[in-house]
Short mmCIF file of C-alpha atoms in Angstrom, two decimals:
data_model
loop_
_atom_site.label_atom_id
_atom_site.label_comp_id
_atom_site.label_asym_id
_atom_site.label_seq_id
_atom_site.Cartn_x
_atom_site.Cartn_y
_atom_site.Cartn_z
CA UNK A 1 87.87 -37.05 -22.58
CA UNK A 2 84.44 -36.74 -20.96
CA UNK A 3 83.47 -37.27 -16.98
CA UNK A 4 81.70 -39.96 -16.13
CA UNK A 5 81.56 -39.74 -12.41
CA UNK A 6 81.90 -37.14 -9.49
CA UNK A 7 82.03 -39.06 -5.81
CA UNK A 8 82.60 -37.23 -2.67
CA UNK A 9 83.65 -38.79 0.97
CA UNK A 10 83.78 -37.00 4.19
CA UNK A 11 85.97 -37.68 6.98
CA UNK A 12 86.42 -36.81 10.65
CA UNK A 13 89.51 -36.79 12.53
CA UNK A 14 88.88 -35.47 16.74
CA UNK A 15 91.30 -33.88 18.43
CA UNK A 16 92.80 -35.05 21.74
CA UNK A 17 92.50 -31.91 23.02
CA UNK A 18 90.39 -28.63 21.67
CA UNK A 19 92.24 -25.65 20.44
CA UNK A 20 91.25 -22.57 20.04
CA UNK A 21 91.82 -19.09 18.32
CA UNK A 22 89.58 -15.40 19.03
CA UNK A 23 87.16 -16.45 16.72
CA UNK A 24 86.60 -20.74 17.51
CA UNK A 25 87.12 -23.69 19.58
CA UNK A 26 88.34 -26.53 17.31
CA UNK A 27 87.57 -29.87 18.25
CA UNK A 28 88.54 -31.65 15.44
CA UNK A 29 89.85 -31.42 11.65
CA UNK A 30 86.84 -32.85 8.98
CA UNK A 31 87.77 -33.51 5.07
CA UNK A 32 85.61 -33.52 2.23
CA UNK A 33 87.20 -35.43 -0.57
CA UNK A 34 86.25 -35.00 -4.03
CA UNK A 35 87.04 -37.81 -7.26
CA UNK A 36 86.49 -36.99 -10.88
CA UNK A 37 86.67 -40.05 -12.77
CA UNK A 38 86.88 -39.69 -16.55
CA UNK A 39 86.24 -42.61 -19.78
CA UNK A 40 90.18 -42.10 -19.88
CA UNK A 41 90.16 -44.09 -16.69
CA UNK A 42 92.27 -40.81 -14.85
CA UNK A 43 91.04 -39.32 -11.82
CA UNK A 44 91.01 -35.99 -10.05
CA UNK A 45 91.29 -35.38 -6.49
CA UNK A 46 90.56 -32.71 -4.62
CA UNK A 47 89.60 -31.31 -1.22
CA UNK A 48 88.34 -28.86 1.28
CA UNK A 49 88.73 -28.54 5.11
CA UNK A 50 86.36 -26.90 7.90
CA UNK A 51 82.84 -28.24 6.58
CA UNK A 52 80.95 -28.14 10.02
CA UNK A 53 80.99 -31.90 11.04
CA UNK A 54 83.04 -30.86 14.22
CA UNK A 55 80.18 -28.66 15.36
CA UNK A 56 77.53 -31.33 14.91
CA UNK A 57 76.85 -31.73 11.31
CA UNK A 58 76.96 -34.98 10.28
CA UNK A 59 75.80 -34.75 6.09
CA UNK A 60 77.89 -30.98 5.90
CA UNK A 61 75.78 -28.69 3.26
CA UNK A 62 78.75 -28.48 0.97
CA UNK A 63 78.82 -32.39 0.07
CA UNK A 64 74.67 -32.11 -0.55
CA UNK A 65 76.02 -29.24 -2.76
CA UNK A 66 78.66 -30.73 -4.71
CA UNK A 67 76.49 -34.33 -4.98
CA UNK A 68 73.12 -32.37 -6.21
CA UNK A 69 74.36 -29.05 -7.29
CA UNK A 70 77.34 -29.11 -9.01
CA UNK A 71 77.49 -33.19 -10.23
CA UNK A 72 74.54 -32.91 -12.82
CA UNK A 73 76.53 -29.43 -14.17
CA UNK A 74 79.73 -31.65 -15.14
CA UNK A 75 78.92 -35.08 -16.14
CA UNK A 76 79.79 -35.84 -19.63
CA UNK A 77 81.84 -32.80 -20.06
CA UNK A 78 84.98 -32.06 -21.50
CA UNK A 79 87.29 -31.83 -17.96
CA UNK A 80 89.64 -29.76 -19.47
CA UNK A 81 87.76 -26.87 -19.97
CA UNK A 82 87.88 -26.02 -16.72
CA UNK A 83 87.24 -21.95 -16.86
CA UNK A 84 84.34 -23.01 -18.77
CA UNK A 85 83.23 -25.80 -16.30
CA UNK A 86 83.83 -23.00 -13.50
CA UNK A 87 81.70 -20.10 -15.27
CA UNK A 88 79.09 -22.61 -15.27
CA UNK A 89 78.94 -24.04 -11.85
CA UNK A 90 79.06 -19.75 -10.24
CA UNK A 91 76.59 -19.39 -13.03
CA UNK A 92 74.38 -22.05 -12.05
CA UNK A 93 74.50 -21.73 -8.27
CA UNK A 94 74.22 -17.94 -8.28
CA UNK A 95 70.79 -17.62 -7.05
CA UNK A 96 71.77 -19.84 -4.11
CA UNK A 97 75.38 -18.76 -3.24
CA UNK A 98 77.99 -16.55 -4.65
CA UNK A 99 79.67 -17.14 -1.36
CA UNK A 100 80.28 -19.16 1.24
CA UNK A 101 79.04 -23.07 1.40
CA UNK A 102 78.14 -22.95 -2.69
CA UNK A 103 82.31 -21.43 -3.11
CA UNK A 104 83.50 -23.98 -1.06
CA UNK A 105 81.93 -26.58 -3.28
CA UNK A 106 83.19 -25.40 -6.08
CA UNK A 107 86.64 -25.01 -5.12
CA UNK A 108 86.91 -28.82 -4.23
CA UNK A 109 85.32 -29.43 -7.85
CA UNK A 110 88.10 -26.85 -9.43
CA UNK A 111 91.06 -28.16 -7.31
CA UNK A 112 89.76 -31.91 -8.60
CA UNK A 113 90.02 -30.69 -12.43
CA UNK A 114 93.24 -29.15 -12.12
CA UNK A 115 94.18 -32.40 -10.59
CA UNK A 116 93.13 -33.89 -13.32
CA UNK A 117 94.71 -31.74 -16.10
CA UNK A 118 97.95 -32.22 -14.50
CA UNK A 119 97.13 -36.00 -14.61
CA UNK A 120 96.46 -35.94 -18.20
CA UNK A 121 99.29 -33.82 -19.60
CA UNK A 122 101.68 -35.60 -17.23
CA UNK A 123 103.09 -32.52 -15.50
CA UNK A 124 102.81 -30.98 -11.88
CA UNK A 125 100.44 -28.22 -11.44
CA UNK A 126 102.85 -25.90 -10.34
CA UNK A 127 104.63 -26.03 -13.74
CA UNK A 128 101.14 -25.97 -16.00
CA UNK A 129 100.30 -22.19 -13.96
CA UNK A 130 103.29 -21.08 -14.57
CA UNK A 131 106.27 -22.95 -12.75
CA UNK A 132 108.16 -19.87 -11.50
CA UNK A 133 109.92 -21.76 -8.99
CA UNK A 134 110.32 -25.02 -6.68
CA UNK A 135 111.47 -24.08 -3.74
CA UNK A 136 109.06 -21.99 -1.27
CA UNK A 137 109.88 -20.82 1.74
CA UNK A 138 107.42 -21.25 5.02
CA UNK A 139 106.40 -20.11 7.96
CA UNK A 140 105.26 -22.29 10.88
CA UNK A 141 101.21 -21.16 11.91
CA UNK A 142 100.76 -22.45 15.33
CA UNK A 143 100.50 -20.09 18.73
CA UNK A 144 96.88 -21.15 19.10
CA UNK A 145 95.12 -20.83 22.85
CA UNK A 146 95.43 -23.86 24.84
CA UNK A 147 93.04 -24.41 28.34
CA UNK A 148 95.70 -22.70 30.84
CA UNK A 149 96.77 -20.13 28.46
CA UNK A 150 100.83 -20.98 30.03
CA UNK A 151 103.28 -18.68 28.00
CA UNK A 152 105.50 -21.23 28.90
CA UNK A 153 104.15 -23.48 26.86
CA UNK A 154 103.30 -21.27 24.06
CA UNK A 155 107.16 -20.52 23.99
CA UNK A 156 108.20 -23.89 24.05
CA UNK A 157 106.14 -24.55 21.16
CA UNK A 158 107.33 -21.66 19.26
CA UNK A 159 110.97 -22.13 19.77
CA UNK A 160 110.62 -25.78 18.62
CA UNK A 161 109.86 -24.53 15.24
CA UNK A 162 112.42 -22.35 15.24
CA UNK A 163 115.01 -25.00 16.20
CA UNK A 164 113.82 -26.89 13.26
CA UNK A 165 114.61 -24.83 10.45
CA UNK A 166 111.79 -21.90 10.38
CA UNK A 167 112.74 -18.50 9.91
CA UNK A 168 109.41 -17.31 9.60
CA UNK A 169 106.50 -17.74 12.92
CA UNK A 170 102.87 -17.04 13.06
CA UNK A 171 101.12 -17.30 16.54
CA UNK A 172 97.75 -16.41 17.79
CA UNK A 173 95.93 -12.72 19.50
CA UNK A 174 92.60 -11.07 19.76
CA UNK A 175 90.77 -12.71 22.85
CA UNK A 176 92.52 -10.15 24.94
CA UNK A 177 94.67 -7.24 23.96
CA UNK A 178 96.54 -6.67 27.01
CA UNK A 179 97.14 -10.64 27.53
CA UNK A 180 98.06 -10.64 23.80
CA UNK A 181 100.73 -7.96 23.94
CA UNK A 182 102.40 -9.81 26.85
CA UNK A 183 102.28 -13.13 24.77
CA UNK A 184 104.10 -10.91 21.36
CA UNK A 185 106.78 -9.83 23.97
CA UNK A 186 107.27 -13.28 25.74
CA UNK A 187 107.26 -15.14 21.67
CA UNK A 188 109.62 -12.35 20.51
CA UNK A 189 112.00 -12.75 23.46
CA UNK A 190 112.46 -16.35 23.36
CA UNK A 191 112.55 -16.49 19.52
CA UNK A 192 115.09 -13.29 19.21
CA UNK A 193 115.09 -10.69 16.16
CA UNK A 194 116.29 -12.75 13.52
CA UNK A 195 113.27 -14.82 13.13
CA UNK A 196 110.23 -13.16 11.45
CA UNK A 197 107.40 -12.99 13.57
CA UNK A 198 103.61 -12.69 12.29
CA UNK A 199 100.53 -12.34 14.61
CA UNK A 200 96.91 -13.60 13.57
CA UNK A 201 93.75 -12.03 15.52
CA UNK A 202 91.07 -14.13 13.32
CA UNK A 203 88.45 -10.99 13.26
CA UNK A 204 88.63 -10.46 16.49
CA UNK A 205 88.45 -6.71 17.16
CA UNK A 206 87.08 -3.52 16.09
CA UNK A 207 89.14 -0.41 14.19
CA UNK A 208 89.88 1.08 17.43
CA UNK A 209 91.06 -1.84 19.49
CA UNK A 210 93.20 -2.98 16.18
CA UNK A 211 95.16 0.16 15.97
CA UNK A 212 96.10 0.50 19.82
CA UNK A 213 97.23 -3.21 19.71
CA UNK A 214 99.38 -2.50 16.40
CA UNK A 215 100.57 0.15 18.14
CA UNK A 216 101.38 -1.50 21.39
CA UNK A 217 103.33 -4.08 19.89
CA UNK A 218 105.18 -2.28 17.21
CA UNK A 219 108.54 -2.57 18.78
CA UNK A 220 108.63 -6.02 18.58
CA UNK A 221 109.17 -5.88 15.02
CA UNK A 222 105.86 -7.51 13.01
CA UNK A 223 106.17 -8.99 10.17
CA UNK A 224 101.96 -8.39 9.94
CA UNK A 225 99.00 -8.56 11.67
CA UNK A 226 96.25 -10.49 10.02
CA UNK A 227 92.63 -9.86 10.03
CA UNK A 228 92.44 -7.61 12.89
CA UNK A 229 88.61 -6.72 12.24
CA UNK A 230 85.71 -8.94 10.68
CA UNK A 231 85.89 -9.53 6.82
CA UNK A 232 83.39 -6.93 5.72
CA UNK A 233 84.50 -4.53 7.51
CA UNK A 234 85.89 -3.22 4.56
CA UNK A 235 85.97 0.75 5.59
CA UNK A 236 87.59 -0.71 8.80
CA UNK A 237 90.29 -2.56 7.10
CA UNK A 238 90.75 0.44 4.50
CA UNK A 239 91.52 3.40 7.70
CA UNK A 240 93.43 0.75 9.73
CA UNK A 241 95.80 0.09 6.59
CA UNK A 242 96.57 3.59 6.47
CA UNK A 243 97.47 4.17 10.00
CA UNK A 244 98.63 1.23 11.36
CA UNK A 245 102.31 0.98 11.88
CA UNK A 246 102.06 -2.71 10.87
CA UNK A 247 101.31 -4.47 7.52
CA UNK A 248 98.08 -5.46 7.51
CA UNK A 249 96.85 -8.99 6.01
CA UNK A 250 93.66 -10.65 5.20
CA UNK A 251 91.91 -12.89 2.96
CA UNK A 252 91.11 -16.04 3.94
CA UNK A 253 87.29 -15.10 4.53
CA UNK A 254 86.75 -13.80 0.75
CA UNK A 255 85.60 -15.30 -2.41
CA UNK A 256 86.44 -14.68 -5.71
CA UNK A 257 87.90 -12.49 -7.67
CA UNK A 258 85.33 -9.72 -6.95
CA UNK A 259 85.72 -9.92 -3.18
CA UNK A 260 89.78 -9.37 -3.70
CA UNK A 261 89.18 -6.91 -6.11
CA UNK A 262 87.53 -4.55 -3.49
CA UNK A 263 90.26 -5.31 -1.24
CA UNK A 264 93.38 -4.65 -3.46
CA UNK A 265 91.32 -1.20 -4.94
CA UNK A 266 90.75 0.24 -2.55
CA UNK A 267 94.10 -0.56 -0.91
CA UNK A 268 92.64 -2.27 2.28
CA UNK A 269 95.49 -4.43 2.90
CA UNK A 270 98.86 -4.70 2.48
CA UNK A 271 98.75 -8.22 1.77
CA UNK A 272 96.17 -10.88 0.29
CA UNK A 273 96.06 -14.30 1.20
CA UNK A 274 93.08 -16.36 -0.45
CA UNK A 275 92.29 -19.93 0.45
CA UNK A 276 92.08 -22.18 -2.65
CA UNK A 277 89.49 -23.89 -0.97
CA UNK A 278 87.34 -20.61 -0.45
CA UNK A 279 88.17 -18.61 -2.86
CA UNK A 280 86.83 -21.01 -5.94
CA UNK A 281 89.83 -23.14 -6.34
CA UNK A 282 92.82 -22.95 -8.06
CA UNK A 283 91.01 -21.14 -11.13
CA UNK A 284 90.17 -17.97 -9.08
CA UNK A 285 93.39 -18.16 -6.89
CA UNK A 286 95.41 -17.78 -9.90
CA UNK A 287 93.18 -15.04 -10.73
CA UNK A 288 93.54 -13.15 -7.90
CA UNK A 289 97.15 -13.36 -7.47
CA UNK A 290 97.98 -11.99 -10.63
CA UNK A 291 95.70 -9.14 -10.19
CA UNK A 292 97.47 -8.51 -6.82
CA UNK A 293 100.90 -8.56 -8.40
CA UNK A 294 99.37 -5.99 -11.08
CA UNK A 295 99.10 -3.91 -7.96
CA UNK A 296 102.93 -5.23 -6.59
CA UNK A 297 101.01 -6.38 -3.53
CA UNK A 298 102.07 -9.93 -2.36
CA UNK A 299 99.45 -12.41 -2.51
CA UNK A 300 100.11 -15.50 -0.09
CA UNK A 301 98.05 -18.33 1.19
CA UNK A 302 95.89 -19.48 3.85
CA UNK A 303 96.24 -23.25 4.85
CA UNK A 304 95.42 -26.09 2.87
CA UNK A 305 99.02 -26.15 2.24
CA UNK A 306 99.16 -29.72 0.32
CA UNK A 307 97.30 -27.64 -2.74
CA UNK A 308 98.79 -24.77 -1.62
CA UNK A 309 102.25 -25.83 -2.79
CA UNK A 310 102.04 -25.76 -6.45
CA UNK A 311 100.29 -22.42 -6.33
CA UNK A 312 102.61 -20.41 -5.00
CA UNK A 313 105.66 -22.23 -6.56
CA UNK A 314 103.83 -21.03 -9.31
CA UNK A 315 103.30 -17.33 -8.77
CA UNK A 316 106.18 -14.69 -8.47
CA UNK A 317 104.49 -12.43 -5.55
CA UNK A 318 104.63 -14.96 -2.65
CA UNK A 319 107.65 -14.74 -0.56
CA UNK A 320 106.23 -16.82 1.61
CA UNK A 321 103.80 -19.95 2.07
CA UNK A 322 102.13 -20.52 4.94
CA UNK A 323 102.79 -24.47 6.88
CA UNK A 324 101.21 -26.21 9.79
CA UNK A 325 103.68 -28.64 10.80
CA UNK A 326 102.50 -31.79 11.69
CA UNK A 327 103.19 -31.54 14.94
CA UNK A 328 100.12 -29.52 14.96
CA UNK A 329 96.41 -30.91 15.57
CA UNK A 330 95.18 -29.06 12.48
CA UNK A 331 97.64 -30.50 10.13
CA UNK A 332 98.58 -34.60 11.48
CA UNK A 333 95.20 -35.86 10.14
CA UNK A 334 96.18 -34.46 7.06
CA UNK A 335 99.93 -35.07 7.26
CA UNK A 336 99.18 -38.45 7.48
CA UNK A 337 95.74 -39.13 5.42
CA UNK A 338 97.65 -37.83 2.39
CA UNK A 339 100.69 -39.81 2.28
CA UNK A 340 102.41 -37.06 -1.30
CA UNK A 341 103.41 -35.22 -1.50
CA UNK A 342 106.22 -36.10 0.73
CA UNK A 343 108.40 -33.19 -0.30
CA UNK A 344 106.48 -31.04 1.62
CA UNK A 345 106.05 -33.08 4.87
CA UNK A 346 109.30 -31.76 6.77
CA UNK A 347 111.10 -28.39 6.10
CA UNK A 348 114.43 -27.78 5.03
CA UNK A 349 116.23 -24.73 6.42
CA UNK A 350 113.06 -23.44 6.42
CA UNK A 351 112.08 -24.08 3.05
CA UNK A 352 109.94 -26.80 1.12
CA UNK A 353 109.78 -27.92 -2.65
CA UNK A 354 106.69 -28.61 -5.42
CA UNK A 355 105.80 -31.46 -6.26
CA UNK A 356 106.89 -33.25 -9.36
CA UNK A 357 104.25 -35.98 -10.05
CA UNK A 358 101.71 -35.71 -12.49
CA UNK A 359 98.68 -33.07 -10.75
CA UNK A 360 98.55 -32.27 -7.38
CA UNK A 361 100.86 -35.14 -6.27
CA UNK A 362 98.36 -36.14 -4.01
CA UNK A 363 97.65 -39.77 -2.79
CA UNK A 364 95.27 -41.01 0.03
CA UNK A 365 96.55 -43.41 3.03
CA UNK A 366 93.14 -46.25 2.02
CA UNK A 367 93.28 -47.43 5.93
CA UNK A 368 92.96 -43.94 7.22
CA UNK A 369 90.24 -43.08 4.44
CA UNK A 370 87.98 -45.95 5.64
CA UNK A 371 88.69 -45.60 9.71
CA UNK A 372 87.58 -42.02 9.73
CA UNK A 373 84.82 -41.61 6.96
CA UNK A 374 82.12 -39.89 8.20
CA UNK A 375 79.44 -40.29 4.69
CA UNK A 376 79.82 -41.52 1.47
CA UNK A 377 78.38 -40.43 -1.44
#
């Protein structure tokens, strides 16, 4: 089987409202879609979120990166050598990236191979890495600021996840630590003890300010904070660890292997959570996780939880998966552009299964595709 074709799409979605956490406003979720096509007549899909068109980028660097970049490096090769394909695209790029933007790229080329692989041996994903189980349980990720900051309505939103099934939470700190700890106490409150409740501060503060808010809201029983100080702060992250009275998490800003293997060394977090679709796809999350499990640290995910899914179904040190329901903005565009798997569109008892078509189980709503494409390539 050779490729004979690698097409990318972007899309744009706006919000009705803009969101926000300590680190961004969001006005809007934006897609870049990636297709494989093969002489076999299969084709891979994959994608990434967060590519800039929301702030005014129309032709995001990533696409131009994937379309001249990383196209000419696999046309006419074998797709199912992927860790070769991989080598060669980090290899070929290195002078230019090694992180960010060039990553990116190549995680929506890596998730689009695995796609592909499952495609062609006619299995899920989940069971090709390893299929160590199913069922995963989730956490709802919501809590974000909204224009009024109303606890009220923060609460409201919380509890409704909790009345659907969740026993896991993740809300949102770090423009204000004093504000913050009143919006732990009021979430905690409402929610009781028996729910687990995780806090994200998106990179908002320094060592200092990190450990006096752990502190502060230790008695309201935290299932983590998560990155509490900017991603290279690694000396920051390392003394915080140590002292904090919380677990600490963090993750979703690295790339590769090498980036995690600093953090899990040198013992900087308690927990890892990579993003498949930052990290360098499914290739390198696999990677990383079983590294982390070498060290019995768990290793969960950031978003993207439609990939996400079959990776940690497939890995035995994730107790836990993180889920935007679709209730929320940055997950209906995508709740509803990709219409499978639908095992993993509604919760049970807080708890959602793999997918058990051929791949990623992934399939694209064609009417939604064309309404919001933004450039196609």
């Amino acid at each position: 089987m050779k490729i004979t074709d690698l097409k990318t799409t972007v899309l744009f979605c706006p919000f009705p409202e803009i969101i926000a956490d300590a680190a961004r406003s969001i006005k809007g979720r934006d897609v870049l879609l990636v297709e494989i096509d093969t002489d076999e007549g299969l084709t891979g899909l994959g994608f990434i979120t967060g590519l800039g068109v929301a702030h005014g980028s129309e032709i995001p660097v990533i696409n131009t990166i994937v379309s001249d970049a990383l196209r000419p490096t696999v046309i006419g090769r074998d797709p199912l050598t992927i860790d070769r394909l991989w080598a060669d695209m980090y290899g070929g790029t290195t002078r230019f990236g090694r992180r960010g933007a060039t990553l990116r790229a190549i995680s929506a080329v890596d998730i689009a191979l695995w796609d592909l692989l499952g495609k062609k041996a006619g299995l899920p994903v989940y069971r090709l890495l390893g299929g160590y189980s199913n069922k995963v349980r989730v956490y709802a990720s919501g809590g974000f600021y909204n224009a009024e900051n109303d606890l009220e309505k923060l609460t409201k939103e919380i509890s409704s996840y909790v009345k659907k099934g969740f026993t896991a939470v993740k809300m949102k700190v770090g423009k204000n630590p004093g504000l913050d700890v009143e919006r732990v106490a009021a979430v905690r409150k409402t929610i009781g003890d028996e729910i687990d409740l995780l806090i994200d501060a998106n990179e908002a503060w320094d060592f200092s300010t990190a450990l006096r808010f752990a502190r502060d809201v230790e008695k309201y029983h935290i299932y983590w904070l998560e990155e509490p100080v900017k991603p290279d702060d690694l000396e920051g992250f390392i003394e915080l660890t140590a002292k904090s009275p919380i677990p600490i998490a963090a993750g979703e800003n690295e790339y590769t292997k090498y980036g995690f293997k600093d953090l899990i060394i040198n013992k900087a977090v308690n927990v890892v959570q990579p993003d498949v679709t930052r990290v360098g796809g499914i290739t390198e999350y696999m990677k990383v996780a079983h590294f982390a499990e070498a060290f019995h640290m768990p290793c969960l995910n950031h978003a993207v939880q439609e990939v996400h899914v079959s990776l940690i179904a497939a890995t035995s040190n994730a107790p836990m998966m993180e889920y935007f329901p679709k209730e929320q903005y940055l997950q209906t565009f995508l709740s509803e552009l990709f219409v499978e798997p639908a095992t993993i569109q509604e919760p049970r008892n807080g708890f959602v299964t793999a997918p058990e078509s051929p791949g990623l189980g992934l399939k694209i709503d064609p009417v939604l595709r064309e309404k919001f494409t933004v450039k196609k390539v």
